[in-house]
Short mmCIF file of C-alpha atoms and ligand atoms in Angstrom, two decimals:
data_model
loop_
_atom_site.label_atom_id
_atom_site.label_comp_id
_atom_site.label_asym_id
_atom_site.label_seq_id
_atom_site.Cartn_x
_atom_site.Cartn_y
_atom_site.Cartn_z
CA UNK A 1 128.07 52.83 -81.23
CA UNK A 2 129.38 51.26 -78.06
CA UNK A 3 129.37 53.44 -74.98
CA UNK A 4 132.46 53.42 -72.93
CA UNK A 5 132.39 50.56 -70.43
CA UNK A 6 132.35 51.06 -66.70
CA UNK A 7 132.97 49.26 -63.44
CA UNK A 8 129.21 49.36 -62.96
CA UNK A 9 128.55 47.38 -66.14
CA UNK A 10 131.23 44.89 -65.09
CA UNK A 11 129.59 44.51 -61.68
CA UNK A 12 126.17 43.89 -63.26
CA UNK A 13 127.56 41.45 -65.80
CA UNK A 14 129.08 39.60 -62.85
CA UNK A 15 131.00 36.90 -64.67
CA UNK A 16 134.20 35.78 -63.04
CA UNK A 17 137.32 37.19 -64.70
CA UNK A 18 135.49 39.39 -67.20
CA UNK A 19 135.53 43.14 -67.64
CA UNK A 20 132.84 44.95 -69.62
CA UNK A 21 134.66 47.30 -71.98
CA UNK A 22 131.60 48.80 -73.62
CA UNK A 23 127.84 48.42 -73.86
CA UNK A 24 125.14 49.64 -76.15
CA UNK A 25 121.43 49.26 -76.60
CA UNK A 26 120.39 48.47 -80.13
CA UNK A 27 117.12 47.15 -81.56
CA UNK A 28 115.83 46.49 -78.07
CA UNK A 29 118.74 44.37 -76.94
CA UNK A 30 121.92 44.96 -75.00
CA UNK A 31 125.30 44.39 -76.62
CA UNK A 32 128.14 43.94 -74.18
CA UNK A 33 131.74 44.01 -75.32
CA UNK A 34 133.74 41.96 -72.80
CA UNK A 35 137.31 40.85 -72.28
CA UNK A 36 139.12 38.91 -69.62
CA UNK A 37 141.52 40.74 -67.40
CA UNK A 38 144.23 38.07 -67.77
CA UNK A 39 147.63 39.51 -68.57
CA UNK A 40 150.08 36.80 -67.58
CA UNK A 41 149.44 33.38 -69.06
CA UNK A 42 151.68 30.32 -69.31
CA UNK A 43 151.78 27.97 -72.29
CA UNK A 44 149.58 24.95 -71.44
CA UNK A 45 152.22 22.62 -72.94
CA UNK A 46 155.55 23.92 -71.68
CA UNK A 47 154.65 26.61 -69.17
CA UNK A 48 156.68 29.36 -70.82
CA UNK A 49 155.11 32.80 -70.48
CA UNK A 50 152.93 33.32 -73.55
CA UNK A 51 152.89 36.38 -75.73
CA UNK A 52 149.80 38.04 -77.15
CA UNK A 53 148.81 37.19 -80.70
CA UNK A 54 145.78 39.44 -81.22
CA UNK A 55 142.12 38.86 -80.50
CA UNK A 56 139.21 36.99 -81.99
CA UNK A 57 135.58 37.90 -81.24
CA UNK A 58 132.96 35.31 -80.35
CA UNK A 59 129.32 36.08 -79.69
CA UNK A 60 126.95 34.43 -77.21
CA UNK A 61 123.61 35.12 -75.62
CA UNK A 62 123.48 35.64 -71.87
CA UNK A 63 120.88 36.33 -69.16
CA UNK A 64 118.51 39.16 -70.08
CA UNK A 65 119.17 42.53 -68.44
CA UNK A 66 116.13 44.54 -67.31
CA UNK A 67 113.92 42.39 -69.50
CA UNK A 68 116.02 42.82 -72.64
CA UNK A 69 117.92 40.06 -74.43
CA UNK A 70 121.69 40.32 -74.17
CA UNK A 71 124.39 39.66 -76.75
CA UNK A 72 127.87 39.26 -75.35
CA UNK A 73 130.76 39.90 -77.69
CA UNK A 74 133.83 38.37 -76.13
CA UNK A 75 137.07 39.57 -77.60
CA UNK A 76 139.05 36.45 -76.85
CA UNK A 77 142.76 36.79 -76.57
CA UNK A 78 144.84 34.60 -78.80
CA UNK A 79 148.12 33.55 -77.19
CA UNK A 80 151.33 32.29 -78.73
CA UNK A 81 154.12 30.20 -77.24
CA UNK A 82 157.46 31.96 -77.84
CA UNK A 83 159.42 28.71 -77.48
CA UNK A 84 160.24 27.57 -81.00
CA UNK A 85 160.69 23.93 -79.85
CA UNK A 86 157.22 23.75 -78.27
CA UNK A 87 154.56 21.87 -80.22
CA UNK A 88 151.88 24.34 -79.14
CA UNK A 89 151.88 27.36 -81.46
CA UNK A 90 148.82 29.46 -80.68
CA UNK A 91 145.66 29.01 -78.66
CA UNK A 92 142.75 31.15 -77.59
CA UNK A 93 141.28 31.78 -74.19
CA UNK A 94 138.60 29.56 -72.75
CA UNK A 95 136.09 30.12 -69.96
CA UNK A 96 133.76 27.71 -68.13
CA UNK A 97 130.77 29.95 -68.76
CA UNK A 98 131.26 30.22 -72.52
CA UNK A 99 131.91 26.89 -74.18
CA UNK A 100 133.49 26.82 -77.68
CA UNK A 101 130.84 27.32 -80.36
CA UNK A 102 128.08 27.72 -77.73
CA UNK A 103 125.28 30.13 -78.56
CA UNK A 104 124.36 30.64 -74.90
CA UNK A 105 126.40 31.09 -71.73
CA UNK A 106 126.21 28.23 -69.27
CA UNK A 107 124.30 30.30 -66.72
CA UNK A 108 121.78 31.33 -69.38
CA UNK A 109 121.20 27.68 -70.26
CA UNK A 110 120.66 26.81 -66.60
CA UNK A 111 118.21 29.68 -66.21
CA UNK A 112 116.25 28.71 -69.32
CA UNK A 113 115.92 25.20 -67.90
CA UNK A 114 114.76 26.56 -64.56
CA UNK A 115 112.15 28.87 -66.08
CA UNK A 116 110.71 26.19 -68.30
CA UNK A 117 111.06 23.42 -65.73
CA UNK A 118 110.34 24.89 -62.33
CA UNK A 119 108.48 27.95 -63.61
CA UNK A 120 106.41 26.02 -66.13
CA UNK A 121 106.81 28.81 -68.69
CA UNK A 122 106.52 27.95 -72.35
CA UNK A 123 109.73 27.25 -74.26
CA UNK A 124 108.69 29.79 -76.88
CA UNK A 125 108.22 32.59 -74.34
CA UNK A 126 111.51 31.90 -72.57
CA UNK A 127 113.35 31.60 -75.90
CA UNK A 128 112.01 35.01 -76.94
CA UNK A 129 113.13 36.56 -73.64
CA UNK A 130 116.66 35.31 -74.22
CA UNK A 131 116.67 36.18 -77.92
CA UNK A 132 117.21 32.61 -79.09
CA UNK A 133 115.19 30.13 -81.12
CA UNK A 134 112.87 27.47 -79.74
CA UNK A 135 115.30 24.61 -80.48
CA UNK A 136 118.19 26.33 -78.73
CA UNK A 137 116.07 26.94 -75.63
CA UNK A 138 114.70 23.39 -75.65
CA UNK A 139 118.27 22.11 -76.06
CA UNK A 140 119.18 23.90 -72.83
CA UNK A 141 116.18 22.36 -71.06
CA UNK A 142 117.19 18.88 -72.21
CA UNK A 143 120.87 19.38 -71.39
CA UNK A 144 120.38 20.69 -67.86
CA UNK A 145 117.06 19.04 -67.08
CA UNK A 146 117.90 15.45 -67.98
CA UNK A 147 120.49 14.95 -65.19
CA UNK A 148 117.99 16.35 -62.65
CA UNK A 149 115.33 13.92 -63.81
CA UNK A 150 117.72 10.96 -64.05
CA UNK A 151 119.10 11.50 -60.55
CA UNK A 152 118.23 8.26 -58.71
CA UNK A 153 117.89 10.18 -55.43
CA UNK A 154 114.93 12.00 -56.94
CA UNK A 155 112.66 9.01 -56.30
CA UNK A 156 113.18 9.29 -52.53
CA UNK A 157 111.72 6.59 -50.30
CA UNK A 158 107.93 6.88 -50.41
CA UNK A 159 105.79 4.72 -48.16
CA UNK A 160 102.69 5.41 -50.23
CA UNK A 161 102.38 5.36 -53.99
CA UNK A 162 99.56 6.87 -56.03
CA UNK A 163 98.72 5.66 -59.51
CA UNK A 164 96.57 7.48 -61.97
CA UNK A 165 95.99 7.90 -65.65
CA UNK A 166 95.93 11.12 -67.61
CA UNK A 167 95.58 11.64 -71.31
CA UNK A 168 98.66 12.45 -73.32
CA UNK A 169 97.41 12.82 -76.86
CA UNK A 170 93.84 13.44 -77.81
CA UNK A 171 92.36 11.35 -80.54
CA UNK A 172 92.91 12.90 -83.94
CA UNK A 173 92.87 11.92 -87.58
CA UNK A 174 94.22 8.39 -87.79
CA UNK A 175 95.17 8.42 -84.13
CA UNK A 176 93.63 6.96 -81.01
CA UNK A 177 93.61 8.77 -77.70
CA UNK A 178 96.80 7.97 -75.83
CA UNK A 179 96.91 7.61 -72.08
CA UNK A 180 99.82 7.77 -69.69
CA UNK A 181 100.19 6.33 -66.22
CA UNK A 182 101.49 8.64 -63.50
CA UNK A 183 103.32 7.47 -60.37
CA UNK A 184 103.08 9.83 -57.40
CA UNK A 185 104.86 9.92 -54.06
CA UNK A 186 101.91 10.49 -51.71
CA UNK A 187 104.19 11.44 -48.79
CA UNK A 188 106.00 14.30 -50.51
CA UNK A 189 103.38 15.09 -53.20
CA UNK A 190 105.92 14.62 -55.96
CA UNK A 191 105.46 13.15 -59.41
CA UNK A 192 107.89 10.23 -59.54
CA UNK A 193 107.43 9.30 -63.15
CA UNK A 194 105.10 8.93 -66.08
CA UNK A 195 104.99 6.02 -68.49
CA UNK A 196 103.13 5.75 -71.77
CA UNK A 197 100.04 3.56 -71.73
CA UNK A 198 97.47 2.44 -69.20
CA UNK A 199 97.83 -1.20 -68.31
CA UNK A 200 99.15 -3.63 -65.76
CA UNK A 201 102.12 -4.13 -68.04
CA UNK A 202 103.10 -0.45 -67.73
CA UNK A 203 102.99 -0.67 -63.93
CA UNK A 204 104.92 -3.96 -63.82
CA UNK A 205 107.63 -2.66 -66.13
CA UNK A 206 108.05 0.49 -64.10
CA UNK A 207 108.20 -1.35 -60.78
CA UNK A 208 110.66 -3.85 -62.25
CA UNK A 209 113.12 -1.02 -62.80
CA UNK A 210 113.09 -0.10 -59.12
CA UNK A 211 115.45 -1.55 -56.57
CA UNK A 212 114.08 -4.19 -54.24
CA UNK A 213 114.67 -2.07 -51.15
CA UNK A 214 112.73 0.76 -52.78
CA UNK A 215 109.78 -1.53 -53.43
CA UNK A 216 109.84 -2.92 -49.92
CA UNK A 217 109.28 0.43 -48.25
CA UNK A 218 106.01 1.02 -50.12
CA UNK A 219 103.19 -0.17 -47.90
CA UNK A 220 100.19 1.56 -49.48
CA UNK A 221 99.21 2.06 -53.10
CA UNK A 222 96.24 4.21 -54.00
CA UNK A 223 94.69 3.52 -57.41
CA UNK A 224 91.64 4.22 -59.46
CA UNK A 225 89.45 1.14 -59.74
CA UNK A 226 91.17 -0.37 -62.74
CA UNK A 227 91.88 -4.07 -62.49
CA UNK A 228 95.10 -3.96 -64.49
CA UNK A 229 96.74 -1.61 -62.00
CA UNK A 230 95.58 -3.56 -58.96
CA UNK A 231 96.75 -6.90 -60.35
CA UNK A 232 100.17 -5.52 -61.23
CA UNK A 233 100.54 -3.98 -57.77
CA UNK A 234 99.46 -7.15 -56.00
CA UNK A 235 102.01 -8.95 -58.12
CA UNK A 236 105.01 -6.67 -57.54
CA UNK A 237 104.14 -5.18 -54.13
CA UNK A 238 102.51 -8.14 -52.39
CA UNK A 239 102.94 -6.55 -48.94
CA UNK A 240 101.32 -3.25 -49.88
CA UNK A 241 97.71 -2.46 -49.12
CA UNK A 242 95.72 -1.32 -52.14
CA UNK A 243 93.28 1.55 -51.66
CA UNK A 244 90.54 2.88 -53.90
CA UNK A 245 90.07 6.41 -52.71
CA UNK A 246 87.01 8.62 -52.69
CA UNK A 247 88.05 10.70 -55.73
CA UNK A 248 87.80 7.71 -57.99
CA UNK A 249 84.87 6.01 -56.32
CA UNK A 250 82.81 9.21 -56.40
CA UNK A 251 83.84 9.75 -60.01
CA UNK A 252 82.22 6.37 -60.80
CA UNK A 253 79.09 7.39 -58.91
CA UNK A 254 78.97 10.69 -60.79
CA UNK A 255 79.33 8.82 -64.07
CA UNK A 256 76.33 6.69 -63.02
CA UNK A 257 74.28 9.87 -62.45
CA UNK A 258 75.25 11.26 -65.85
CA UNK A 259 74.49 7.98 -67.62
CA UNK A 260 71.11 7.70 -65.92
CA UNK A 261 70.21 11.29 -66.71
CA UNK A 262 71.11 10.93 -70.37
CA UNK A 263 69.16 7.70 -70.72
CA UNK A 264 66.06 9.15 -69.02
CA UNK A 265 66.24 12.33 -71.12
CA UNK A 266 66.55 10.34 -74.32
CA UNK A 267 63.64 8.08 -73.34
CA UNK A 268 61.36 10.94 -72.31
CA UNK A 269 62.21 13.56 -74.88
CA UNK A 270 63.64 11.54 -77.74
CA UNK A 271 66.72 13.75 -77.80
CA UNK A 272 69.68 14.78 -75.70
CA UNK A 273 69.26 17.28 -72.89
CA UNK A 274 68.65 20.88 -73.92
CA UNK A 275 69.00 24.18 -72.15
CA UNK A 276 65.52 24.30 -70.62
CA UNK A 277 65.07 20.63 -69.75
CA UNK A 278 64.79 20.27 -65.95
CA UNK A 279 67.31 17.44 -65.68
CA UNK A 280 69.75 19.16 -67.97
CA UNK A 281 69.55 22.32 -65.89
CA UNK A 282 70.76 20.51 -62.78
CA UNK A 283 73.31 18.27 -64.51
CA UNK A 284 76.24 19.94 -62.73
CA UNK A 285 74.53 20.52 -59.39
CA UNK A 286 73.77 16.80 -59.19
CA UNK A 287 77.51 16.08 -59.06
CA UNK A 288 78.20 18.49 -56.19
CA UNK A 289 78.31 17.14 -52.64
CA UNK A 290 74.86 17.66 -51.16
CA UNK A 291 76.02 19.51 -48.04
CA UNK A 292 77.92 21.98 -50.19
CA UNK A 293 74.67 23.20 -51.74
CA UNK A 294 72.80 25.97 -49.95
CA UNK A 295 69.10 25.64 -49.11
CA UNK A 296 67.94 27.24 -52.36
CA UNK A 297 70.14 24.95 -54.44
CA UNK A 298 69.00 21.86 -52.54
CA UNK A 299 65.34 22.82 -53.05
CA UNK A 300 65.99 23.40 -56.73
CA UNK A 301 67.55 19.97 -57.16
CA UNK A 302 64.60 18.30 -55.47
CA UNK A 303 62.04 20.32 -57.43
CA UNK A 304 63.63 19.71 -60.82
CA UNK A 305 64.12 16.02 -60.09
CA UNK A 306 60.42 15.77 -59.26
CA UNK A 307 59.32 17.59 -62.42
CA UNK A 308 62.02 16.25 -64.71
CA UNK A 309 61.43 12.50 -64.50
CA UNK A 310 58.47 10.25 -63.78
CA UNK A 311 60.20 7.26 -62.13
CA UNK A 312 62.81 8.87 -59.93
CA UNK A 313 65.72 7.08 -61.57
CA UNK A 314 68.09 10.06 -61.60
CA UNK A 315 67.07 10.72 -58.02
CA UNK A 316 68.03 7.13 -57.17
CA UNK A 317 71.45 7.57 -58.76
CA UNK A 318 71.88 10.83 -56.89
CA UNK A 319 71.02 9.10 -53.64
CA UNK A 320 73.45 6.29 -54.43
CA UNK A 321 76.23 8.85 -54.91
CA UNK A 322 75.42 10.51 -51.59
CA UNK A 323 75.34 7.14 -49.79
CA UNK A 324 78.73 6.25 -51.26
CA UNK A 325 80.05 9.58 -50.06
CA UNK A 326 78.76 8.69 -46.60
CA UNK A 327 80.83 5.53 -46.73
CA UNK A 328 83.98 7.57 -47.31
CA UNK A 329 83.01 10.14 -44.70
CA UNK A 330 82.68 7.46 -41.99
CA UNK A 331 85.18 7.95 -39.22
CA UNK A 332 85.49 4.30 -38.26
CA UNK A 333 85.97 1.24 -40.48
CA UNK A 334 82.99 -0.48 -38.84
CA UNK A 335 80.76 2.49 -39.67
CA UNK A 336 82.03 2.49 -43.21
CA UNK A 337 81.14 -1.18 -43.50
CA UNK A 338 77.56 -0.70 -42.35
CA UNK A 339 77.12 2.36 -44.56
CA UNK A 340 78.38 0.33 -47.47
CA UNK A 341 75.60 -2.19 -46.84
CA UNK A 342 73.06 0.65 -46.92
CA UNK A 343 74.51 1.78 -50.23
CA UNK A 344 74.27 -1.72 -51.73
CA UNK A 345 70.69 -2.10 -50.50
CA UNK A 346 69.65 1.22 -52.05
CA UNK A 347 71.29 0.38 -55.40
CA UNK A 348 69.85 -3.13 -55.55
CA UNK A 349 66.38 -1.90 -54.62
CA UNK A 350 66.42 0.91 -57.16
CA UNK A 351 65.94 -1.10 -60.36
CA UNK A 352 68.10 1.49 -62.09
CA UNK A 353 70.63 -0.39 -64.23
CA UNK A 354 73.32 2.28 -63.74
CA UNK A 355 72.99 2.00 -59.94
CA UNK A 356 73.15 -1.76 -60.02
CA UNK A 357 76.22 -1.62 -62.16
CA UNK A 358 77.80 0.88 -59.77
CA UNK A 359 77.05 -1.38 -56.80
CA UNK A 360 78.54 -4.32 -58.67
CA UNK A 361 81.75 -2.41 -59.29
CA UNK A 362 82.02 -1.23 -55.70
CA UNK A 363 81.38 -4.78 -54.45
CA UNK A 364 84.24 -5.98 -56.60
CA UNK A 365 86.46 -3.34 -54.94
CA UNK A 366 85.05 -3.56 -51.43
CA UNK A 367 88.31 -4.47 -49.71
CA UNK A 368 90.12 -1.60 -51.45
CA UNK A 369 87.32 0.86 -50.64
CA UNK A 370 87.39 -0.08 -46.97
CA UNK A 371 91.19 0.07 -46.97
CA UNK A 372 90.75 3.82 -47.32
CA UNK A 373 89.62 3.85 -43.69
CA UNK A 374 92.36 1.65 -42.33
CA UNK A 375 95.17 3.51 -44.10
CA UNK A 376 93.72 7.03 -44.23
CA UNK A 377 95.39 7.38 -47.61
CA UNK A 378 93.88 9.13 -50.58
CA UNK A 379 94.95 10.15 -54.03
CA UNK A 380 94.45 13.80 -53.12
CA UNK A 381 98.09 14.65 -53.93
CA UNK A 382 97.72 12.84 -57.25
CA UNK A 383 94.72 14.97 -58.10
CA UNK A 384 96.75 18.08 -57.31
CA UNK A 385 99.53 16.90 -59.58
CA UNK A 386 97.02 16.13 -62.33
CA UNK A 387 96.11 19.81 -62.30
CA UNK A 388 99.77 20.74 -62.76
CA UNK A 389 100.04 18.21 -65.57
CA UNK A 390 97.10 19.87 -67.31
CA UNK A 391 98.78 23.24 -66.89
CA UNK A 392 101.99 22.04 -68.53
CA UNK A 393 100.00 20.52 -71.36
CA UNK A 394 98.18 23.78 -71.91
CA UNK A 395 101.38 25.85 -71.79
CA UNK A 396 103.02 23.52 -74.30
CA UNK A 397 99.93 23.57 -76.57
CA UNK A 398 99.88 19.79 -76.38
CA UNK A 399 102.89 17.56 -76.85
CA UNK A 400 103.74 15.13 -79.62
CA UNK A 401 106.98 13.83 -78.26
CA UNK A 402 106.61 11.70 -75.13
CA UNK A 403 110.27 12.14 -74.05
CA UNK A 404 109.90 15.93 -74.05
CA UNK A 405 106.55 15.67 -72.32
CA UNK A 406 107.96 13.45 -69.57
CA UNK A 407 110.93 15.78 -69.08
CA UNK A 408 108.70 18.83 -68.78
CA UNK A 409 106.31 17.12 -66.36
CA UNK A 410 109.05 15.79 -64.13
CA UNK A 411 110.91 19.10 -64.08
CA UNK A 412 107.73 20.82 -63.01
CA UNK A 413 106.21 18.30 -60.59
CA UNK A 414 109.01 15.86 -59.80
CA UNK A 415 112.18 17.82 -59.05
CA UNK A 416 113.00 19.76 -55.89
CA UNK A 417 114.51 23.02 -57.10
CA UNK A 418 116.94 24.90 -54.93
CA UNK A 419 116.00 28.55 -55.19
CA UNK A 420 117.99 31.16 -53.28
CA UNK A 421 115.76 33.13 -50.97
CA UNK A 422 115.83 36.87 -51.33
CA UNK A 423 114.91 39.34 -48.64
CA UNK A 424 111.91 41.62 -48.92
CA UNK A 425 112.54 44.92 -50.62
CA UNK A 426 111.21 47.05 -47.80
CA UNK A 427 113.25 47.45 -44.66
CA UNK A 428 116.52 46.37 -46.23
CA UNK A 429 119.18 48.95 -46.95
CA UNK A 430 122.54 47.63 -48.13
CA UNK A 431 125.38 50.11 -48.18
CA UNK A 432 126.00 51.03 -51.80
CA UNK A 433 129.49 51.51 -53.05
CA UNK A 434 129.09 54.86 -54.74
ZN1 ZN B 1 154.88 26.16 -75.18
#
């Protein structure tokens, strides 16, 4: 049964023009019986004062109260025009918050979008909290999220652009792995957009949709060493300096270490690395920056490299990685240049195919590597956003639909949400109306 309503329930419900007549808790959810307080209403056609013609109940979901889903039963008034000559016979009340045939109030839809978008919560969890189905909740995210994402002001005016690839769909039965290209504002650390695919074409198409003045303000672009990206950027942003930052360069060097280690293990043992193999035991430590290892760890690396391989090939790859890190750590461009020569010399001398290949790649990108020192720009913000992207993917248990995926990513990493600030609980004592 409904309890008798109160001013308190009306105050908590807090929807303009509504009075809560009754409330009850049933099956773990709140039912609120609400009505508007309107008594005097004119006919929308002729303006004559309308007369009441009964009520009609509609039901919608609203914001949860104290963690419980809420059903609002609105007993809508039906009005009648008393003027026999008027074309309008009867009509029922309307309210901005409760659209005809809506299953959720407007404010509930906005909140669902905010929790999924800004909060990064899963659609399923938010839907359950509001007592609606997944599709209804996702509908609210699309309805309120799309205008936020489509807002042209969202792209701002970045002076530095970061480009990176992340995977969208893993390879599966009858399906290849699908990559997406992310565009990041390196000034504000905001994800500008994602586009399906990883190619120069993707970058060109995206840049072609931008206004000329937007393109002209970009003077640095940070990329991973992928020729397609660089060519497209040189093509569409001829004034911008292209940088290959340390994240990506060191990732290449780490790949060279891994490749060398696997090859040496296979050659020596005739199988892949196993738990007790010396090289396998240090496979992760080898990828850590040397100065971040403590003395014991450094000694262990050296010892296991000495016992684990006869020709010092993994050690050479490790040294190459450290020398490349020195290049990036250089504080002046001229120092970086001379350290780069040291790195080349070490790789060329080493006779390790993986090191030579690494040196060849870095030589091909030398200008972009050294541009890191002249611009001081790195893809650090992009790496941070990649972590958020992974989080959204995990929360969503993977995505099949690219449009939904893009919306979720941009709502989480590409939209500035306006959140009202609340005061701390302690030390604040409003005067309650008893
Ligand atoms: Zn009328």
